[in-house]
Short mmCIF file of C-alpha atoms and ligand atoms in Angstrom, two decimals:
data_model
loop_
_atom_site.label_atom_id
_atom_site.label_comp_id
_atom_site.label_asym_id
_atom_site.label_seq_id
_atom_site.Cartn_x
_atom_site.Cartn_y
_atom_site.Cartn_z
CA MET A 1 -91.07 11.31 -37.36
CA ASN A 2 -88.17 10.48 -35.26
CA ARG A 3 -88.15 11.61 -31.62
CA MET A 4 -85.75 13.42 -30.29
CA THR A 5 -84.04 11.77 -27.03
CA SER A 6 -81.34 12.84 -24.78
CA VAL A 7 -79.25 10.66 -26.59
CA THR A 8 -79.83 12.00 -30.03
CA PHE A 9 -79.62 15.59 -28.39
CA ARG A 10 -75.90 14.39 -27.11
CA ASP A 11 -75.04 12.95 -30.58
CA ARG A 12 -75.95 16.55 -32.21
CA LYS A 13 -72.64 17.77 -30.45
CA GLY A 14 -70.55 19.01 -33.50
CA ALA A 15 -72.90 17.69 -36.08
CA GLU A 16 -75.58 20.45 -36.40
CA PRO A 17 -76.58 23.46 -33.95
CA ILE A 18 -79.65 22.92 -31.48
CA ALA A 19 -82.63 24.85 -31.40
CA MET A 20 -84.23 25.21 -28.16
CA LEU A 21 -87.48 27.22 -26.75
CA THR A 22 -89.57 27.44 -23.70
CA ALA A 23 -93.32 26.43 -23.64
CA TYR A 24 -95.28 26.32 -20.70
CA ASP A 25 -98.86 25.51 -22.22
CA HIS A 26 -100.06 23.06 -25.06
CA VAL A 27 -100.87 25.26 -27.66
CA THR A 28 -97.43 26.69 -27.68
CA ALA A 29 -96.16 23.30 -27.55
CA THR A 30 -97.90 22.08 -30.42
CA ILE A 31 -96.78 25.46 -32.51
CA LEU A 32 -93.09 24.83 -31.42
CA ASP A 33 -93.23 20.95 -32.28
CA GLU A 34 -94.68 21.90 -35.82
CA ALA A 35 -92.07 24.27 -36.51
CA GLY A 36 -89.47 21.55 -35.65
CA ILE A 37 -87.89 22.71 -32.69
CA ASP A 38 -85.17 20.36 -31.28
CA ALA A 39 -85.71 20.41 -27.68
CA ILE A 40 -88.83 22.26 -25.52
CA LEU A 41 -87.96 23.60 -21.86
CA VAL A 42 -90.67 23.80 -19.43
CA GLY A 43 -88.46 26.45 -17.82
CA ASP A 44 -89.46 27.60 -14.20
CA SER A 45 -89.45 31.21 -15.91
CA VAL A 46 -93.48 30.22 -16.24
CA GLY A 47 -93.21 31.75 -12.82
CA THR A 48 -91.96 35.22 -14.03
CA THR A 49 -93.21 35.08 -17.49
CA LEU A 50 -96.84 33.77 -17.16
CA LEU A 51 -97.81 33.65 -13.64
CA GLY A 52 -97.05 37.16 -12.28
CA TYR A 53 -94.33 36.16 -9.72
CA GLN A 54 -91.56 38.29 -9.02
CA ASP A 55 -88.88 35.45 -9.55
CA THR A 56 -88.67 31.75 -10.09
CA THR A 57 -87.97 31.10 -6.32
CA ARG A 58 -91.72 31.21 -6.14
CA VAL A 59 -92.80 28.17 -8.40
CA SER A 60 -93.64 25.02 -6.71
CA MET A 61 -93.24 21.24 -7.93
CA ASP A 62 -96.89 21.00 -8.46
CA GLU A 63 -96.86 23.86 -11.14
CA MET A 64 -93.94 22.43 -12.83
CA VAL A 65 -95.63 19.06 -13.20
CA HIS A 66 -98.97 20.78 -14.15
CA HIS A 67 -97.22 23.03 -16.59
CA THR A 68 -95.10 20.05 -17.76
CA ALA A 69 -98.20 17.77 -18.50
CA ALA A 70 -99.79 20.36 -20.73
CA VAL A 71 -96.62 20.90 -22.91
CA SER A 72 -96.01 17.19 -23.19
CA ARG A 73 -99.50 16.22 -24.33
CA GLY A 74 -98.81 18.62 -27.40
CA VAL A 75 -95.22 17.25 -28.47
CA HIS A 76 -94.64 14.28 -30.76
CA ARG A 77 -90.73 15.16 -31.89
CA ALA A 78 -89.00 17.41 -29.87
CA LEU A 79 -87.27 16.56 -26.32
CA VAL A 80 -89.20 17.92 -23.59
CA VAL A 81 -86.85 19.15 -20.73
CA ALA A 82 -88.38 20.20 -17.60
CA ASP A 83 -86.90 22.34 -14.52
CA LEU A 84 -86.55 21.34 -11.01
CA PRO A 85 -87.85 24.17 -9.10
CA PHE A 86 -86.21 26.37 -6.39
CA LEU A 87 -85.13 23.93 -3.20
CA SER A 88 -86.38 20.75 -4.79
CA MET A 89 -82.52 19.51 -5.19
CA HIS A 90 -81.44 20.87 -1.71
CA LEU A 91 -83.72 18.72 0.59
CA GLY A 92 -82.14 15.36 -0.10
CA THR A 93 -81.16 12.71 -2.67
CA HIS A 94 -84.49 10.90 -2.09
CA HIS A 95 -86.57 14.02 -2.04
CA GLY A 96 -84.82 15.28 -5.18
CA VAL A 97 -85.39 11.83 -7.35
CA ALA A 98 -88.76 12.00 -6.35
CA CYS A 99 -89.24 15.45 -7.59
CA ALA A 100 -87.40 14.50 -10.76
CA GLY A 101 -89.68 11.08 -11.20
CA ARG A 102 -92.86 13.50 -10.79
CA LEU A 103 -91.92 15.41 -14.10
CA VAL A 104 -91.30 12.23 -16.14
CA ARG A 105 -94.16 10.28 -14.53
CA GLU A 106 -96.75 13.00 -13.92
CA GLY A 107 -95.57 15.43 -16.32
CA GLY A 108 -94.31 13.30 -18.87
CA ALA A 109 -91.05 15.06 -19.32
CA GLN A 110 -88.00 12.98 -21.22
CA ALA A 111 -85.16 14.87 -19.34
CA VAL A 112 -84.88 17.12 -16.17
CA LYS A 113 -82.72 20.36 -15.82
CA VAL A 114 -80.76 20.98 -12.62
CA GLU A 115 -79.36 24.58 -11.63
CA GLY A 116 -76.01 25.03 -10.17
CA CYS A 117 -73.47 22.01 -9.03
CA ARG A 118 -72.27 22.31 -5.81
CA GLY A 119 -74.78 20.94 -3.24
CA VAL A 120 -76.60 19.04 -5.83
CA LEU A 121 -73.99 16.76 -7.32
CA GLU A 122 -74.82 13.70 -5.40
CA THR A 123 -78.56 14.04 -6.13
CA VAL A 124 -77.77 14.84 -9.76
CA ARG A 125 -75.92 11.38 -10.01
CA ALA A 126 -78.81 9.66 -7.90
CA ILE A 127 -81.44 11.00 -10.66
CA ILE A 128 -79.30 9.81 -13.46
CA GLU A 129 -78.79 6.64 -11.72
CA ALA A 130 -82.67 6.45 -11.33
CA GLY A 131 -82.75 6.47 -15.25
CA ILE A 132 -83.92 9.95 -15.75
CA PRO A 133 -81.45 12.01 -18.03
CA VAL A 134 -80.38 15.42 -16.24
CA MET A 135 -79.33 18.73 -18.21
CA GLY A 136 -77.24 21.16 -16.11
CA HIS A 137 -77.44 24.68 -15.91
CA LEU A 138 -74.46 27.33 -15.08
CA GLY A 139 -73.23 30.67 -14.95
CA LEU A 140 -76.51 32.82 -14.27
CA THR A 141 -78.87 30.25 -12.07
CA PRO A 142 -81.80 32.31 -11.51
CA GLN A 143 -82.97 30.35 -8.67
CA SER A 144 -80.09 31.86 -6.59
CA VAL A 145 -81.29 35.41 -7.49
CA HIS A 146 -81.13 36.28 -3.66
CA ALA A 147 -77.69 35.10 -3.05
CA LEU A 148 -76.39 36.48 -6.15
CA GLY A 149 -78.17 39.60 -5.84
CA GLY A 150 -79.72 39.95 -9.16
CA TYR A 151 -79.65 38.85 -12.71
CA ALA A 152 -75.91 40.46 -13.43
CA ARG A 153 -73.83 38.14 -15.75
CA ARG A 154 -71.38 35.47 -14.19
CA GLY A 155 -67.87 34.77 -14.71
CA ARG A 156 -66.28 37.79 -15.62
CA GLU A 157 -63.66 37.37 -12.93
CA ALA A 158 -61.12 34.76 -13.66
CA ALA A 159 -61.71 32.84 -10.11
CA GLU A 160 -65.48 32.50 -10.85
CA ALA A 161 -64.78 31.80 -14.52
CA ALA A 162 -62.86 28.96 -13.20
CA ALA A 163 -65.31 27.60 -10.74
CA ILE A 164 -68.11 27.77 -13.54
CA ARG A 165 -65.50 25.58 -15.56
CA ARG A 166 -64.81 23.10 -12.61
CA ASP A 167 -68.49 23.10 -12.25
CA ALA A 168 -68.93 21.90 -15.86
CA GLN A 169 -66.58 19.17 -15.95
CA LEU A 170 -68.25 17.87 -12.61
CA LEU A 171 -71.69 17.93 -14.12
CA GLU A 172 -70.19 16.00 -17.26
CA ALA A 173 -68.32 13.64 -15.40
CA ALA A 174 -71.51 12.91 -13.26
CA GLY A 175 -73.33 12.19 -16.81
CA VAL A 176 -75.29 15.17 -17.60
CA PHE A 177 -76.34 14.78 -21.40
CA GLY A 178 -76.11 18.64 -21.90
CA LEU A 179 -75.54 22.21 -20.38
CA VAL A 180 -77.37 25.29 -20.33
CA LEU A 181 -74.83 28.18 -20.45
CA GLU A 182 -76.43 31.65 -19.07
CA CYS A 183 -74.93 35.18 -19.22
CA VAL A 184 -71.40 34.18 -19.24
CA PRO A 185 -68.46 35.99 -21.32
CA ALA A 186 -68.18 34.77 -24.97
CA PRO A 187 -64.56 33.39 -24.55
CA LEU A 188 -65.70 31.29 -21.49
CA ALA A 189 -68.68 29.65 -23.22
CA ARG A 190 -66.31 28.88 -26.55
CA ASP A 191 -63.98 27.51 -24.25
CA LEU A 192 -66.40 24.95 -22.80
CA THR A 193 -68.00 24.72 -26.02
CA GLU A 194 -64.65 23.17 -27.36
CA THR A 195 -63.50 21.34 -24.35
CA LEU A 196 -66.72 19.51 -22.94
CA ASP A 197 -68.06 16.47 -24.59
CA ILE A 198 -71.77 17.31 -24.12
CA PRO A 199 -73.86 20.01 -26.15
CA VAL A 200 -73.39 23.28 -24.57
CA ILE A 201 -76.44 25.54 -25.02
CA GLY A 202 -76.10 29.21 -24.63
CA ILE A 203 -78.38 31.93 -23.60
CA GLY A 204 -76.89 35.45 -23.75
CA CYS A 205 -73.31 34.20 -24.25
CA GLY A 206 -72.73 36.22 -27.29
CA THR A 207 -71.40 33.37 -29.37
CA PRO A 208 -72.44 30.48 -31.09
CA CYS A 209 -72.41 27.34 -28.55
CA ASP A 210 -73.47 23.99 -29.90
CA GLY A 211 -77.23 25.38 -29.47
CA GLN A 212 -79.39 28.24 -28.32
CA VAL A 213 -82.26 28.43 -25.85
CA LEU A 214 -84.34 31.41 -25.32
CA VAL A 215 -87.56 32.10 -23.69
CA SER A 216 -90.33 31.95 -26.04
CA ASN A 217 -92.20 34.71 -24.44
CA ASP A 218 -89.46 36.86 -25.04
CA ILE A 219 -89.01 36.03 -28.72
CA LEU A 220 -92.44 36.86 -29.04
CA GLY A 221 -93.46 39.88 -27.25
CA TRP A 222 -95.56 38.21 -25.23
CA ASN A 223 -94.97 39.28 -21.50
CA ALA A 224 -95.64 41.86 -19.11
CA GLY A 225 -92.37 42.52 -17.78
CA PRO A 226 -89.00 43.52 -19.31
CA VAL A 227 -86.81 41.30 -21.73
CA PRO A 228 -83.31 40.65 -21.36
CA GLY A 229 -81.29 42.95 -23.72
CA PHE A 230 -79.81 39.95 -25.39
CA VAL A 231 -83.15 38.53 -26.95
CA ARG A 232 -83.81 39.11 -30.58
CA GLY A 233 -87.56 40.18 -31.03
CA TYR A 234 -89.47 38.08 -33.39
CA LEU A 235 -92.84 39.39 -33.33
CA ASP A 236 -94.77 41.90 -31.20
CA THR A 237 -97.44 39.55 -29.79
CA ARG A 238 -98.62 42.00 -27.07
CA SER A 239 -99.53 45.13 -29.26
CA LEU A 240 -101.02 42.48 -31.91
CA TRP A 241 -103.46 41.31 -29.29
CA ARG A 242 -104.18 44.69 -27.69
CA LYS A 243 -105.18 46.06 -31.23
CA ALA A 244 -107.35 42.77 -31.66
CA PHE A 245 -108.99 43.15 -28.02
CA GLN A 246 -109.29 46.78 -28.68
CA GLN A 247 -111.43 46.18 -31.81
CA TYR A 248 -113.31 43.74 -30.37
CA ILE A 249 -114.26 46.05 -27.64
CA ALA A 250 -115.16 48.49 -30.32
CA ASP A 251 -117.40 46.26 -32.12
CA VAL A 252 -119.42 45.57 -28.98
CA GLN A 253 -119.81 49.36 -28.05
CA ALA A 254 -120.65 50.11 -31.75
CA GLY A 255 -123.32 47.20 -31.77
CA ALA A 256 -121.13 45.63 -34.70
CA LEU A 257 -121.16 41.82 -34.26
CA THR A 258 -123.81 39.81 -36.14
CA GLU A 259 -126.22 37.37 -34.59
CA GLU A 260 -123.73 34.53 -35.18
CA ASP A 261 -120.98 36.36 -33.81
CA ARG A 262 -122.84 36.36 -30.71
O1 KIV B 301 -86.24 28.84 -16.79
C1 KIV B 301 -85.91 28.91 -17.64
O2 KIV B 301 -86.79 29.48 -19.10
C2 KIV B 301 -84.29 28.78 -18.30
C3 KIV B 301 -84.08 29.30 -19.28
C4 KIV B 301 -83.64 30.30 -19.45
C5 KIV B 301 -82.55 28.59 -19.83
O3 KIV B 301 -83.98 28.34 -17.22
#
């Protein structure tokens, strides 16, 4: 079984679509790996999906390391990419490299993902120079929720679309091995997919890119909050679990559990 790396990931451009999903825990990671997923993202969406935070700005470095390590322990084949959380890239180049290093050394990640471009480009270059592959993330960048005023689609106006295009080129020139593009209009996503040499992984872009990424919990119906409208549901885990829990409660109340069950 060949391990997916940032190099084989990049080589998939134009060859075969790349399937990527999030995981935050060991069990989910083992199932995703068994299923044959290409890449697993330990997203800072762990904050909103699993930890009950209002947004991803609350997620700490320690939390990212903790969840990345749990995921890495369960993966033998897929590429493991971990998110650099809010502010980790903005406190100086040295700090950014140290944070990326923790995700690799303590968390076992093979690569890190960075939101945005301006203000972090020098640190992106330094992380790559340190030998850590970096994936970019443009379009809707959830860590900027307070500055953006919400989670609206990005790049609908010509000026913003041009800025996203320019940022994508800067990141590619800096050496990122792939780019997550979130919630931008389909023509812009198509254009970047066609013009960049690195794989573009779409989420909510309404068009096939070089690959797709989604939050696993969203497609499994395993979360407490709302799910973005572009997500295709594959399972209703929440109602399956609720029914199982209700059955257990009813069995206990009815005295229906045997000695062995107890
Ligand atoms: O944190 C995350 O899960 C992400 C994906 C939505 C791309 O960044």
